[in-house]
PDB file of C-alpha atoms in Angstrom:
ATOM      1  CA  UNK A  23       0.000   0.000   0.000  1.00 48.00           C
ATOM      2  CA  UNK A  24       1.159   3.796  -0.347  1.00 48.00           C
ATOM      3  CA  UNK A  25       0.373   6.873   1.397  1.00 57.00           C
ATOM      4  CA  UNK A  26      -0.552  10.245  -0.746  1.00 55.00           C
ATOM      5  CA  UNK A  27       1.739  13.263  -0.299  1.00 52.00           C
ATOM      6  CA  UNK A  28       0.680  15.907   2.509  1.00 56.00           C
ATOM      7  CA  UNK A  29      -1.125  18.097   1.884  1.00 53.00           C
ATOM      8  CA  UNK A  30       0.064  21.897   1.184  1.00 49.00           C
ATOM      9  CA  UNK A  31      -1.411  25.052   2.300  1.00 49.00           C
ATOM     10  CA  UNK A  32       0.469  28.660   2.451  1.00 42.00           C
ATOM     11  CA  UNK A  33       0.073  28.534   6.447  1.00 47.00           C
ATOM     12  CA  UNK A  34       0.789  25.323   6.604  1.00 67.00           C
ATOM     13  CA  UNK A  35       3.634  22.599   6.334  1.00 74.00           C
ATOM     14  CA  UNK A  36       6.578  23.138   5.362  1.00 74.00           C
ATOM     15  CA  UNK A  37       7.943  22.623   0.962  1.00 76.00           C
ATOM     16  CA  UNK A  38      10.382  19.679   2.066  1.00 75.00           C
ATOM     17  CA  UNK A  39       7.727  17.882   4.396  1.00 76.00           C
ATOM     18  CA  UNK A  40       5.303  17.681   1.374  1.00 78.00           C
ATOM     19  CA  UNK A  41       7.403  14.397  -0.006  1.00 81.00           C
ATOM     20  CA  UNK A  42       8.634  11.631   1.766  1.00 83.00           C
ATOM     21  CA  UNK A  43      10.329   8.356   1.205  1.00 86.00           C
ATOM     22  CA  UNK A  44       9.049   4.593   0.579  1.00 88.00           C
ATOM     23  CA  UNK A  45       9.143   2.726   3.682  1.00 90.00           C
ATOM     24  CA  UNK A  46      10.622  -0.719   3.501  1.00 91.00           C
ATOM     25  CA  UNK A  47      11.067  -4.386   5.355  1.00 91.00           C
ATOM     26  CA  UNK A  48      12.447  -7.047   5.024  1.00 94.00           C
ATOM     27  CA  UNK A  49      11.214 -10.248   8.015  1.00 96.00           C
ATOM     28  CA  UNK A  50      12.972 -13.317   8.586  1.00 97.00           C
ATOM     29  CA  UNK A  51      10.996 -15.870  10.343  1.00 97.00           C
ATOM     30  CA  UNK A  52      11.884 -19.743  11.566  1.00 98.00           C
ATOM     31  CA  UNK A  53       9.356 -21.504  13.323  1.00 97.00           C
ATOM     32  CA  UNK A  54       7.938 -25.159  14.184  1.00 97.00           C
ATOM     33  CA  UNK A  55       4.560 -26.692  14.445  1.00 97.00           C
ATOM     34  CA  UNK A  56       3.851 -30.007  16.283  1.00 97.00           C
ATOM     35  CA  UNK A  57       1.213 -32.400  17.733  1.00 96.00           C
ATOM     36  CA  UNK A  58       2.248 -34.089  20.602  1.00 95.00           C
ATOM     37  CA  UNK A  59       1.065 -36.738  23.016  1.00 95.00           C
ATOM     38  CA  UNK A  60      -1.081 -38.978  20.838  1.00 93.00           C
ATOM     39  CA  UNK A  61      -2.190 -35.250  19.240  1.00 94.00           C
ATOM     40  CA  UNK A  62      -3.387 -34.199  22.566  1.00 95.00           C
ATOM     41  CA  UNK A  63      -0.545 -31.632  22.940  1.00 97.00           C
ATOM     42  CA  UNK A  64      -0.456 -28.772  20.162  1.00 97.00           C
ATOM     43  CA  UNK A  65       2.678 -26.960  20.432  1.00 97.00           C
ATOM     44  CA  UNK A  66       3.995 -23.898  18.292  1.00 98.00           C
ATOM     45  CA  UNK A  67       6.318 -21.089  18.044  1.00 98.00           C
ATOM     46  CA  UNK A  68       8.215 -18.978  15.945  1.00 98.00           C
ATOM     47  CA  UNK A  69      11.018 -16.238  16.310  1.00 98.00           C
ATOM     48  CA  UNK A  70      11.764 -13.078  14.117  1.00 97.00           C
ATOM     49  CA  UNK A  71      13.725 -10.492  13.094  1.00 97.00           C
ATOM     50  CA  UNK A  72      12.766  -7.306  11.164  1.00 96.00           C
ATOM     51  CA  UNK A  73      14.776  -4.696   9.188  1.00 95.00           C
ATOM     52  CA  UNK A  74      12.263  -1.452   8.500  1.00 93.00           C
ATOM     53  CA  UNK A  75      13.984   1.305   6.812  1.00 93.00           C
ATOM     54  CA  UNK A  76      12.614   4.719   6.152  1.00 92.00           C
ATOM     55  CA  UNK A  77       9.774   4.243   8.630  1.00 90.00           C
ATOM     56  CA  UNK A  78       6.932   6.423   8.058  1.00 89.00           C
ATOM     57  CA  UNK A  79       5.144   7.678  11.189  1.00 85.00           C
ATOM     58  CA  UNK A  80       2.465  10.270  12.199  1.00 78.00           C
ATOM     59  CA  UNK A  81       3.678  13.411  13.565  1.00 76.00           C
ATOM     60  CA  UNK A  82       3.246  17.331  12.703  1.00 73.00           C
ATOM     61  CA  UNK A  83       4.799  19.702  10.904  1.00 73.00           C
ATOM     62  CA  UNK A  84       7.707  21.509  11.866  1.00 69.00           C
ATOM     63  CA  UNK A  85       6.995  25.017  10.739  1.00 69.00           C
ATOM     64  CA  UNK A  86       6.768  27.159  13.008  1.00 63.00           C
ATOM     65  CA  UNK A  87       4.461  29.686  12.020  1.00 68.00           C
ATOM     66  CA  UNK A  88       1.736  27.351  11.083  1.00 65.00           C
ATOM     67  CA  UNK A  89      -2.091  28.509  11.612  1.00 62.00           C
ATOM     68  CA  UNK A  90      -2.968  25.377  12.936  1.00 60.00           C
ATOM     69  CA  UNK A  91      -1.465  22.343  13.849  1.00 59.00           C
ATOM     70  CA  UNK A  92      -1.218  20.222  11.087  1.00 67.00           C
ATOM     71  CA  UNK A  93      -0.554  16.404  11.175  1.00 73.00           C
ATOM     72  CA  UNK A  94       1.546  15.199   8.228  1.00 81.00           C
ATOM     73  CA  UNK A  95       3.684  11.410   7.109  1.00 84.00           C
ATOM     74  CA  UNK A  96       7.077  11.802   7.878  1.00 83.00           C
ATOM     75  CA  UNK A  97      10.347   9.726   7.786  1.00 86.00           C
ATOM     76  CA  UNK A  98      11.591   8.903  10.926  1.00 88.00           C
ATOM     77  CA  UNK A  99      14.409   6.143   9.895  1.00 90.00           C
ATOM     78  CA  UNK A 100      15.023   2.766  10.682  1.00 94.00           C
ATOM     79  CA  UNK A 101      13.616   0.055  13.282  1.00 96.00           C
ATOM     80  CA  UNK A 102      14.587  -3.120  13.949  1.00 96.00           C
ATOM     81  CA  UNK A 103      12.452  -5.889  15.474  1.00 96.00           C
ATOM     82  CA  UNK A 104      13.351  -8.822  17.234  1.00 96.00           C
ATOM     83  CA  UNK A 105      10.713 -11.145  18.780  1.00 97.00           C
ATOM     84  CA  UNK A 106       9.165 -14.650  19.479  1.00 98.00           C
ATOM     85  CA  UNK A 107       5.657 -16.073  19.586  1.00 98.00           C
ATOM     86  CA  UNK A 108       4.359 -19.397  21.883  1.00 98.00           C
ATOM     87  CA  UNK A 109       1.066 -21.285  21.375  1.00 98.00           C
ATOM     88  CA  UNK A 110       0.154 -24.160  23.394  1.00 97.00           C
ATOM     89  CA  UNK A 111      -3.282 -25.977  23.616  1.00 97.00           C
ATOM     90  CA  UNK A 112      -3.516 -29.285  25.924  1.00 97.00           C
ATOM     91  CA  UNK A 113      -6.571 -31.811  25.610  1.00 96.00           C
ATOM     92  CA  UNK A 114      -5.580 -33.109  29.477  1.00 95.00           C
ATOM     93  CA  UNK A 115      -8.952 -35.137  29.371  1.00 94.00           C
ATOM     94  CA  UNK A 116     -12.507 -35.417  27.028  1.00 92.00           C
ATOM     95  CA  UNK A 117     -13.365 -33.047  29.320  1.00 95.00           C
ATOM     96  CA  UNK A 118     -10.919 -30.610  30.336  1.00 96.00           C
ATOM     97  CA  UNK A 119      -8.477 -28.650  27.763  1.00 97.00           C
ATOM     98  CA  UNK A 120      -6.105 -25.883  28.726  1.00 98.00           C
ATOM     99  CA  UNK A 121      -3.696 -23.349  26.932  1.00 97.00           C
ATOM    100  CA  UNK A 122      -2.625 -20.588  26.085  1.00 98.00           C
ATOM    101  CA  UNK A 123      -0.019 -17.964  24.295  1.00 98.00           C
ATOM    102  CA  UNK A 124       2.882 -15.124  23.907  1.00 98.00           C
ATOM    103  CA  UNK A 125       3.955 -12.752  21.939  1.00 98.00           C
ATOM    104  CA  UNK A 126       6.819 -10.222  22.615  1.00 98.00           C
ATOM    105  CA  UNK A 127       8.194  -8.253  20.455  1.00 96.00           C
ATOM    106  CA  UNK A 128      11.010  -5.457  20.801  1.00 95.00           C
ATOM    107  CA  UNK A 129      10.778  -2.952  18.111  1.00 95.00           C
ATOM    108  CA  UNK A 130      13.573   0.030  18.159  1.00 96.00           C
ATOM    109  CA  UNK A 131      14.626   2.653  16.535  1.00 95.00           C
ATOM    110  CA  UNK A 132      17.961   3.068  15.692  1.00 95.00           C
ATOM    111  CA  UNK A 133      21.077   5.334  15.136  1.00 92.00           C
ATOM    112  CA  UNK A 134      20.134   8.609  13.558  1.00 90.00           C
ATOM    113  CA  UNK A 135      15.947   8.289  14.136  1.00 92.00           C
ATOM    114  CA  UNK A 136      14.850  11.572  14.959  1.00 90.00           C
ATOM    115  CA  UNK A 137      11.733  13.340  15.894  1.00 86.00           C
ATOM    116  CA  UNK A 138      11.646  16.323  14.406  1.00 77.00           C
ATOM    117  CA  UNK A 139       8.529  17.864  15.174  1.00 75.00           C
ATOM    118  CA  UNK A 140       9.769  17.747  18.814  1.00 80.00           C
ATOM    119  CA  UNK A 141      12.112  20.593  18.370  1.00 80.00           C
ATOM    120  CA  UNK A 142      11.010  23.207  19.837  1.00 77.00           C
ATOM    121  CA  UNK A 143       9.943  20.446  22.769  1.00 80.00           C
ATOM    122  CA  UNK A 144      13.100  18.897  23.172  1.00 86.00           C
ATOM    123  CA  UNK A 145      16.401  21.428  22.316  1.00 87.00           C
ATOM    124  CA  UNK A 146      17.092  24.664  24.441  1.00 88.00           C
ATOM    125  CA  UNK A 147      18.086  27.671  22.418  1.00 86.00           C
ATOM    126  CA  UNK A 148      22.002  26.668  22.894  1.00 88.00           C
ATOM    127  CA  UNK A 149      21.294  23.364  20.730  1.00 87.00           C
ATOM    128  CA  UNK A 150      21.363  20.742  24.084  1.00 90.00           C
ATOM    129  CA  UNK A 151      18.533  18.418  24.950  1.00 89.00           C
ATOM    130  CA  UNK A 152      16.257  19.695  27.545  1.00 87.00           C
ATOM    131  CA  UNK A 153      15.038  17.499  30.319  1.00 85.00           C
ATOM    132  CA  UNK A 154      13.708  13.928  29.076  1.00 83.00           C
ATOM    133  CA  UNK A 155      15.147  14.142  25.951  1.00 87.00           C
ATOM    134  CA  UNK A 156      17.614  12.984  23.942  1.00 91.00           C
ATOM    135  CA  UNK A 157      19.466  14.973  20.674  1.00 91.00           C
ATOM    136  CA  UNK A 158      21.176  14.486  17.816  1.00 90.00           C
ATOM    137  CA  UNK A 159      23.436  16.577  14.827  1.00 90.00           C
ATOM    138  CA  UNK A 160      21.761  15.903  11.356  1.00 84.00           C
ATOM    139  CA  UNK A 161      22.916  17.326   7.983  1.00 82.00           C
ATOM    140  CA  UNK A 162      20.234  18.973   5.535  1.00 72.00           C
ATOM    141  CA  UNK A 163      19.759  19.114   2.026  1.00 68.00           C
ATOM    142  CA  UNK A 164      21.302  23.022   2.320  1.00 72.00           C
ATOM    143  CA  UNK A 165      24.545  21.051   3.283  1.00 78.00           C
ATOM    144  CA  UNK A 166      23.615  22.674   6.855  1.00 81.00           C
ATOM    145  CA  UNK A 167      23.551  21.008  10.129  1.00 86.00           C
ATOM    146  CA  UNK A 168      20.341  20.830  12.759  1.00 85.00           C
ATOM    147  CA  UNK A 169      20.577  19.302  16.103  1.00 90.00           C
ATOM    148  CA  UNK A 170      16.774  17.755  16.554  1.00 88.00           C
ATOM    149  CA  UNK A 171      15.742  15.189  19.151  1.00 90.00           C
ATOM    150  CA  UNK A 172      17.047  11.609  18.663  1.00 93.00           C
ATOM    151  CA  UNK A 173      14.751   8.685  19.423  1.00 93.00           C
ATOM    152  CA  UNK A 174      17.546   6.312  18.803  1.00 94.00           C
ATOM    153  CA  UNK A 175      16.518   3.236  21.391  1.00 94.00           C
ATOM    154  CA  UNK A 176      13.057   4.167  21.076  1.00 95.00           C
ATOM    155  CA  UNK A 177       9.961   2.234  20.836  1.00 95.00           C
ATOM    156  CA  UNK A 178       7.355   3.160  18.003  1.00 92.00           C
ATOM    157  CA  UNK A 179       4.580   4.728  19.573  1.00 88.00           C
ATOM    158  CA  UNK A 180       1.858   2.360  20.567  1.00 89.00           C
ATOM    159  CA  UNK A 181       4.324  -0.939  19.985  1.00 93.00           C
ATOM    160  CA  UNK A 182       3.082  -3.125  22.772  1.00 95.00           C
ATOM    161  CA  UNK A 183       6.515  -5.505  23.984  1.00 96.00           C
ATOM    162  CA  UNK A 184       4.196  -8.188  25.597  1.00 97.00           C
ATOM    163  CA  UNK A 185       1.087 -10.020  25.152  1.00 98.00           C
ATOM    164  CA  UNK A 186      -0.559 -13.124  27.019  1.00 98.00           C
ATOM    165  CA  UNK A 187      -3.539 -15.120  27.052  1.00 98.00           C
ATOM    166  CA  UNK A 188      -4.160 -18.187  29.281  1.00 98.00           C
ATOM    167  CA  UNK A 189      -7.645 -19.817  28.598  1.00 98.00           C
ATOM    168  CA  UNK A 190      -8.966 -22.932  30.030  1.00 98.00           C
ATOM    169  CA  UNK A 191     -12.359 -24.803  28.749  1.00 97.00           C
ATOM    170  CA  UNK A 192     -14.527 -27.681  30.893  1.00 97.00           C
ATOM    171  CA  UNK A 193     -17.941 -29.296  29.966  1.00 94.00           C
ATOM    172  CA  UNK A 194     -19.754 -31.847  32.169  1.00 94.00           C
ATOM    173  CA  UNK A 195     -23.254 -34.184  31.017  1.00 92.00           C
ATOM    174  CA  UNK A 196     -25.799 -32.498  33.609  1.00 91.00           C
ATOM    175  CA  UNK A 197     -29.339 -33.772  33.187  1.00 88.00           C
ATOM    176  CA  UNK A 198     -31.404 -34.820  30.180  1.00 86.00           C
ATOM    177  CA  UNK A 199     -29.185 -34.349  26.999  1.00 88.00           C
ATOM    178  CA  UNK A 200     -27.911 -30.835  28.971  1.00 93.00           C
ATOM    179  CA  UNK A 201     -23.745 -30.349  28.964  1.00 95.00           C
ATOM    180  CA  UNK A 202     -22.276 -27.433  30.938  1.00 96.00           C
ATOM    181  CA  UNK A 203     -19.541 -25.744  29.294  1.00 96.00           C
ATOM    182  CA  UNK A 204     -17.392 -23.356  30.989  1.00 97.00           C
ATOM    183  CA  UNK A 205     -14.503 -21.604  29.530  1.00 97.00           C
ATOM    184  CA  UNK A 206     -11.991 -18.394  31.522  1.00 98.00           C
ATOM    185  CA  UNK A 207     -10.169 -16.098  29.209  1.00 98.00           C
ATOM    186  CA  UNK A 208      -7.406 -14.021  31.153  1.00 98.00           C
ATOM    187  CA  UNK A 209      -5.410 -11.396  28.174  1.00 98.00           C
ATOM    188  CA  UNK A 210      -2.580  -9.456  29.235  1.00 98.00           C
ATOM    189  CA  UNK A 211      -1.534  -6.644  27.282  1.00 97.00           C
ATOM    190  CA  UNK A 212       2.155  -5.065  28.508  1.00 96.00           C
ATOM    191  CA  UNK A 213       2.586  -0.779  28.485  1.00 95.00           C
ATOM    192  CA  UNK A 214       3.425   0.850  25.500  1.00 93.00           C
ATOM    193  CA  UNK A 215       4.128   4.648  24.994  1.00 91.00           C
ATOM    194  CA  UNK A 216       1.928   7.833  23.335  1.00 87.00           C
ATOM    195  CA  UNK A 217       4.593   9.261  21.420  1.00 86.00           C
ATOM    196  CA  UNK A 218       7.790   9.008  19.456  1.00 88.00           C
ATOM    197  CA  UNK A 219      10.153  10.417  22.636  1.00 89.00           C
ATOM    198  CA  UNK A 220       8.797   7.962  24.886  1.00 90.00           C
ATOM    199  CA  UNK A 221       7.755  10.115  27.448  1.00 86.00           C
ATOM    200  CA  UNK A 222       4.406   9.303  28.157  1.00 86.00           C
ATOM    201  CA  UNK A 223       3.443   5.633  28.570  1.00 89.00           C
ATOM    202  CA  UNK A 224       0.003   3.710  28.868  1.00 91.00           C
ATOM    203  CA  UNK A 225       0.048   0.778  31.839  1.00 92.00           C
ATOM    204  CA  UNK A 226      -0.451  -2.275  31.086  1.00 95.00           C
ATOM    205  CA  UNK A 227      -3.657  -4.673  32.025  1.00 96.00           C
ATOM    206  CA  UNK A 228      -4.659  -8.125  32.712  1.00 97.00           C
ATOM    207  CA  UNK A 229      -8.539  -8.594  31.728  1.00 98.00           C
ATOM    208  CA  UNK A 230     -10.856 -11.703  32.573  1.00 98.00           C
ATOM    209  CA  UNK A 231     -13.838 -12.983  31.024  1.00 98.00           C
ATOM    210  CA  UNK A 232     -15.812 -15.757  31.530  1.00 98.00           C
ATOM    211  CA  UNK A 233     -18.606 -17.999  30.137  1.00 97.00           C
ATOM    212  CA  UNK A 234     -20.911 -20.255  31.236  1.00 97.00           C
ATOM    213  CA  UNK A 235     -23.175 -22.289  29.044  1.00 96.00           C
ATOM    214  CA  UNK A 236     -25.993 -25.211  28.717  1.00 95.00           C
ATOM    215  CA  UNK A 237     -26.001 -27.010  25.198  1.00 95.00           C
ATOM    216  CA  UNK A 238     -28.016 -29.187  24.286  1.00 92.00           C
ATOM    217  CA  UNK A 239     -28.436 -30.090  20.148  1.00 90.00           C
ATOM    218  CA  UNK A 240     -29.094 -26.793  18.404  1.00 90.00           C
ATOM    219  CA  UNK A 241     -29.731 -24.527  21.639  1.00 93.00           C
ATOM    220  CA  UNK A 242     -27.638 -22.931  23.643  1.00 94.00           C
ATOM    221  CA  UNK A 243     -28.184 -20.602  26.701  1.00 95.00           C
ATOM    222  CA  UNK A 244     -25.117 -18.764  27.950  1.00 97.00           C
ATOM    223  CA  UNK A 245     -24.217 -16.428  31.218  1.00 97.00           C
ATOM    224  CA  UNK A 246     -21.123 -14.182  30.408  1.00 97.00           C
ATOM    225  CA  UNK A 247     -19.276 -11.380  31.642  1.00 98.00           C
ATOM    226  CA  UNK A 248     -16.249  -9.402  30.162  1.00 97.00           C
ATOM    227  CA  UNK A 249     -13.811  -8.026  32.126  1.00 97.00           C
ATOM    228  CA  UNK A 250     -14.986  -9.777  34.966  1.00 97.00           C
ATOM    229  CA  UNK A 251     -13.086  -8.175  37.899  1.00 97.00           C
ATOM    230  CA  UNK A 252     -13.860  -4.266  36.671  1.00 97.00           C
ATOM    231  CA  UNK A 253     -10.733  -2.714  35.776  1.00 96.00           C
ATOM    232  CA  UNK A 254     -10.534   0.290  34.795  1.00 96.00           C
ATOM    233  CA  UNK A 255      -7.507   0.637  31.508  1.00 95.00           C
ATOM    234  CA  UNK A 256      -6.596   2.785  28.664  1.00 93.00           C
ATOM    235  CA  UNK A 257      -7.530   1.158  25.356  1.00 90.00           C
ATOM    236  CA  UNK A 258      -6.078   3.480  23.472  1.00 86.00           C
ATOM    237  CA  UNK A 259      -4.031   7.346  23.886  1.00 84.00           C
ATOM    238  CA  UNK A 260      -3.189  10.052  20.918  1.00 79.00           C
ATOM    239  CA  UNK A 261      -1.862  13.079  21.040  1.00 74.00           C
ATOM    240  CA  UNK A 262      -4.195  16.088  20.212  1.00 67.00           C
ATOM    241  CA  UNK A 263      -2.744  19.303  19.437  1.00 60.00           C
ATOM    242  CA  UNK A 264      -5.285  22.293  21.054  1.00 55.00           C
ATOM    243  CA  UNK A 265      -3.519  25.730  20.243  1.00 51.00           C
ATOM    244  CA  UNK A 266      -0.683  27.092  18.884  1.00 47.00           C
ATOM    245  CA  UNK A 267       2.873  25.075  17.694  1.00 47.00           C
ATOM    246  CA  UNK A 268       1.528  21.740  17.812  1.00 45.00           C
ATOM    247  CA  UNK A 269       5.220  20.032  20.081  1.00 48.00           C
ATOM    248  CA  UNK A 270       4.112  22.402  22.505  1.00 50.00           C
ATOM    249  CA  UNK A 271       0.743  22.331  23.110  1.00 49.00           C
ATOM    250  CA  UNK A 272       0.142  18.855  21.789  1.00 62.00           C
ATOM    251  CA  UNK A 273      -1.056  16.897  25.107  1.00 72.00           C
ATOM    252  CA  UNK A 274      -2.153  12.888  25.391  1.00 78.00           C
ATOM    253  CA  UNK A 275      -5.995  12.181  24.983  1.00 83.00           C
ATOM    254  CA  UNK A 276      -7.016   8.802  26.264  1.00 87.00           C
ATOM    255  CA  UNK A 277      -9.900   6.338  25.993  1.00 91.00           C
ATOM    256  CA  UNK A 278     -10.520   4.233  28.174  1.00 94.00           C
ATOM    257  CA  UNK A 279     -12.224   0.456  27.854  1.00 94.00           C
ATOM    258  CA  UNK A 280     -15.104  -0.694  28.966  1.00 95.00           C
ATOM    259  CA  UNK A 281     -16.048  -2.148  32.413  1.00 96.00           C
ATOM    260  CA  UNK A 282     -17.609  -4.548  33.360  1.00 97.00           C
ATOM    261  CA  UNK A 283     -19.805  -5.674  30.826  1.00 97.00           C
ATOM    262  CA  UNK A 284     -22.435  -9.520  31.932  1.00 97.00           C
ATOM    263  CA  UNK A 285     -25.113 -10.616  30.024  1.00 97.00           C
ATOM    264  CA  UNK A 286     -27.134 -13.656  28.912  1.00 97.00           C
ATOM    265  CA  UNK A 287     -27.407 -14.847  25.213  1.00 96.00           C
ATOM    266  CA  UNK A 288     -29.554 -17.318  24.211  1.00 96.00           C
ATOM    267  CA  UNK A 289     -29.492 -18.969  20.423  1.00 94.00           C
ATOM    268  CA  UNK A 290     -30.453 -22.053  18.365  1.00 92.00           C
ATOM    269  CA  UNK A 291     -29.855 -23.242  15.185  1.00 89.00           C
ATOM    270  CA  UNK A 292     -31.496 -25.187  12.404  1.00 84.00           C
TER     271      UNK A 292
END
C-alpha cells in the first residue's frame, strides 16, 4: 500500500515535508509446528527479526508559524524488530483442555531516528537536549547542520513488547441431553508509549472474562461477563494538538475500555 503526499497550504507545512520516502522491510521468520502426546498436545512457536527502513510515522509539521497544527507522514528512519511467539493448547482429558499464548516483540529505533517535530519540545536555544530528551546533529539538504531530538533506542509509539492469554475450557453431562460448558479467558496486554520520545506511557492490564453455558443439540443458553473483575484501563491514547505550535501544546488524549460488561445470550440453530 502507499500513502498520498501531505497536503500543502500557504500557512501550513513546510515545501520539504510535502514528499517523503518509501518505507521498507524485510522479516525473517523460523518456526515449528507439532502435535504431541497422541495429538493431545499442540505446540507452536516462531522467532523473528525485522529490518524497517525509512519508517513512516504520524507526527506534525515543523513550521513554526503554522495557523494550525497540522498532522503530516514523515520519515523517521530505521527500526529493527526482534521477537518470538508461543502457542500451546492441551486436551488433558474429554473433558478438560487448557492453553494458552505469547507474543513479545522489541521494536527500536535506531542510530540517527529523529523526531523532528519535537524541536522546539526537546532542544534549548544553545542546541542541548532539555530534560527527558535525547538529541542528535543531522545534515540537511542546504549542506547545513540541525541538532533535533534523537529517538535512537526508542519504541514506536503504541508498539506493545508483551502479550498473554491463558484460557482454560470444561464441559460436564448435567441432566437430560444438557452439557455445561465453561470456559476463563485471562489477556494481558504489557505498556506501550503515546509518542515518538517515549515520554508518556500507557500501563499495562490483565482482563478476565468468563462464560458459562448449557447445550443441548441446536440450543444454547449462555451467562457471560467481560472483564470480569472491573478494571478500569486505557484502550487506546493520541496526542491532540489544542492551540498554537503543535510540540508544545500537543497533550495525550485517552480512551478508556469498557467495564464490566455480563449478560445472557440465548441462540439455536437449524
Amino acid at each position: 500500500g502507499f500513502n498520498t503526499a501531505n497536503a500543502v497550504s500557504a500557512t501550513g507545512i513546510l515545501a520539504s515535508e510535502v514528499s517523503y520516502d518509501e518505507e521498507e522491510n524485510w522479516t525473517y521468520e523460523a518456526g515449528f509446528k507439532t502435535r504431541l502426546l497422541d495429538r493431545r498436545l499442540l505446540l507452536n512457536g516462531s522467532v523473528f527479526h525485522t529490518d524497517w527502513s525509512n519508517a513512516q510515522v504520524s507526527s506534525y509539521t515543523d513550521n513554526p508559524t503554522a495557523v494550525n497544527p497540522v498532522r503530516i507522514v514523515r520519515n523517521a528512519g530505521d527500526i529493527k524488530v526482534d521477537g518470538f511467539e508461543l502457542q500451546t493448547d492441551f486436551q488433558a482429558t474429554d473433558a478438560i483442555q487448557i492453553g494458552g499464548s505469547v507474543t513479545y516483540s522489541d521494536p527500536k529505533f535506531q542510530d540517527g531516528a529523529y523526531d523532528a517535530s519535537s524541536i522546539a519540545q526537546c532542544v534549548t536555544a544553545t542546541g542541548t537536549a532539555a530534560t527527558g530528551c535525547k538529541v542528535t546533529t543531522i545534515k540537511l539538504a542546504s549542506g547545513a547542520t540541525r541538532v533535533v531530538p534523537s529517538i535512537a533506542g526508542n519504541r514506536p509509539q503504541r508498539a506493545v513488547k508483551t502479550q498473554w492469554n491463558l484460557h482454560a475450557t470444561g464441559r460436564h453431562d448435567v441432566f437430560d441431553g444438557w452439557t455445561a460448558e465453561g470456559r476463563v479467558d485471562v489477556n494481558y496486554t504489557g505498556s506501550m508509549y503515546n509518542n515518538l520520545l517515549n515520554t508518556v506511557k500507557v500501563g499495562s492490564r490483565t482482563l478476565t472474562n468468563v462464560r458459562l453455558s448449557l447445550v443441548k443439540d441446536n440450543y444454547n443458553v449462555s451467562l457471560w461477563a467481560n472483564n470480569l473483575f472491573d478494571k478500569t484501563y486505557v484502550a487506546n491514547s493520541i496526542n491532540q494538538p489544542r492551540s498554537g505550535f503543535p510540540s508544545v501544546y500537543s497533550i495525550p488524549e485517552i480512551y478508556l475500555g469498557e467495564g464490566r460488561r455480563v449478560g445472557v445470550t440465548v441462540s439455536a440453530t437449524y
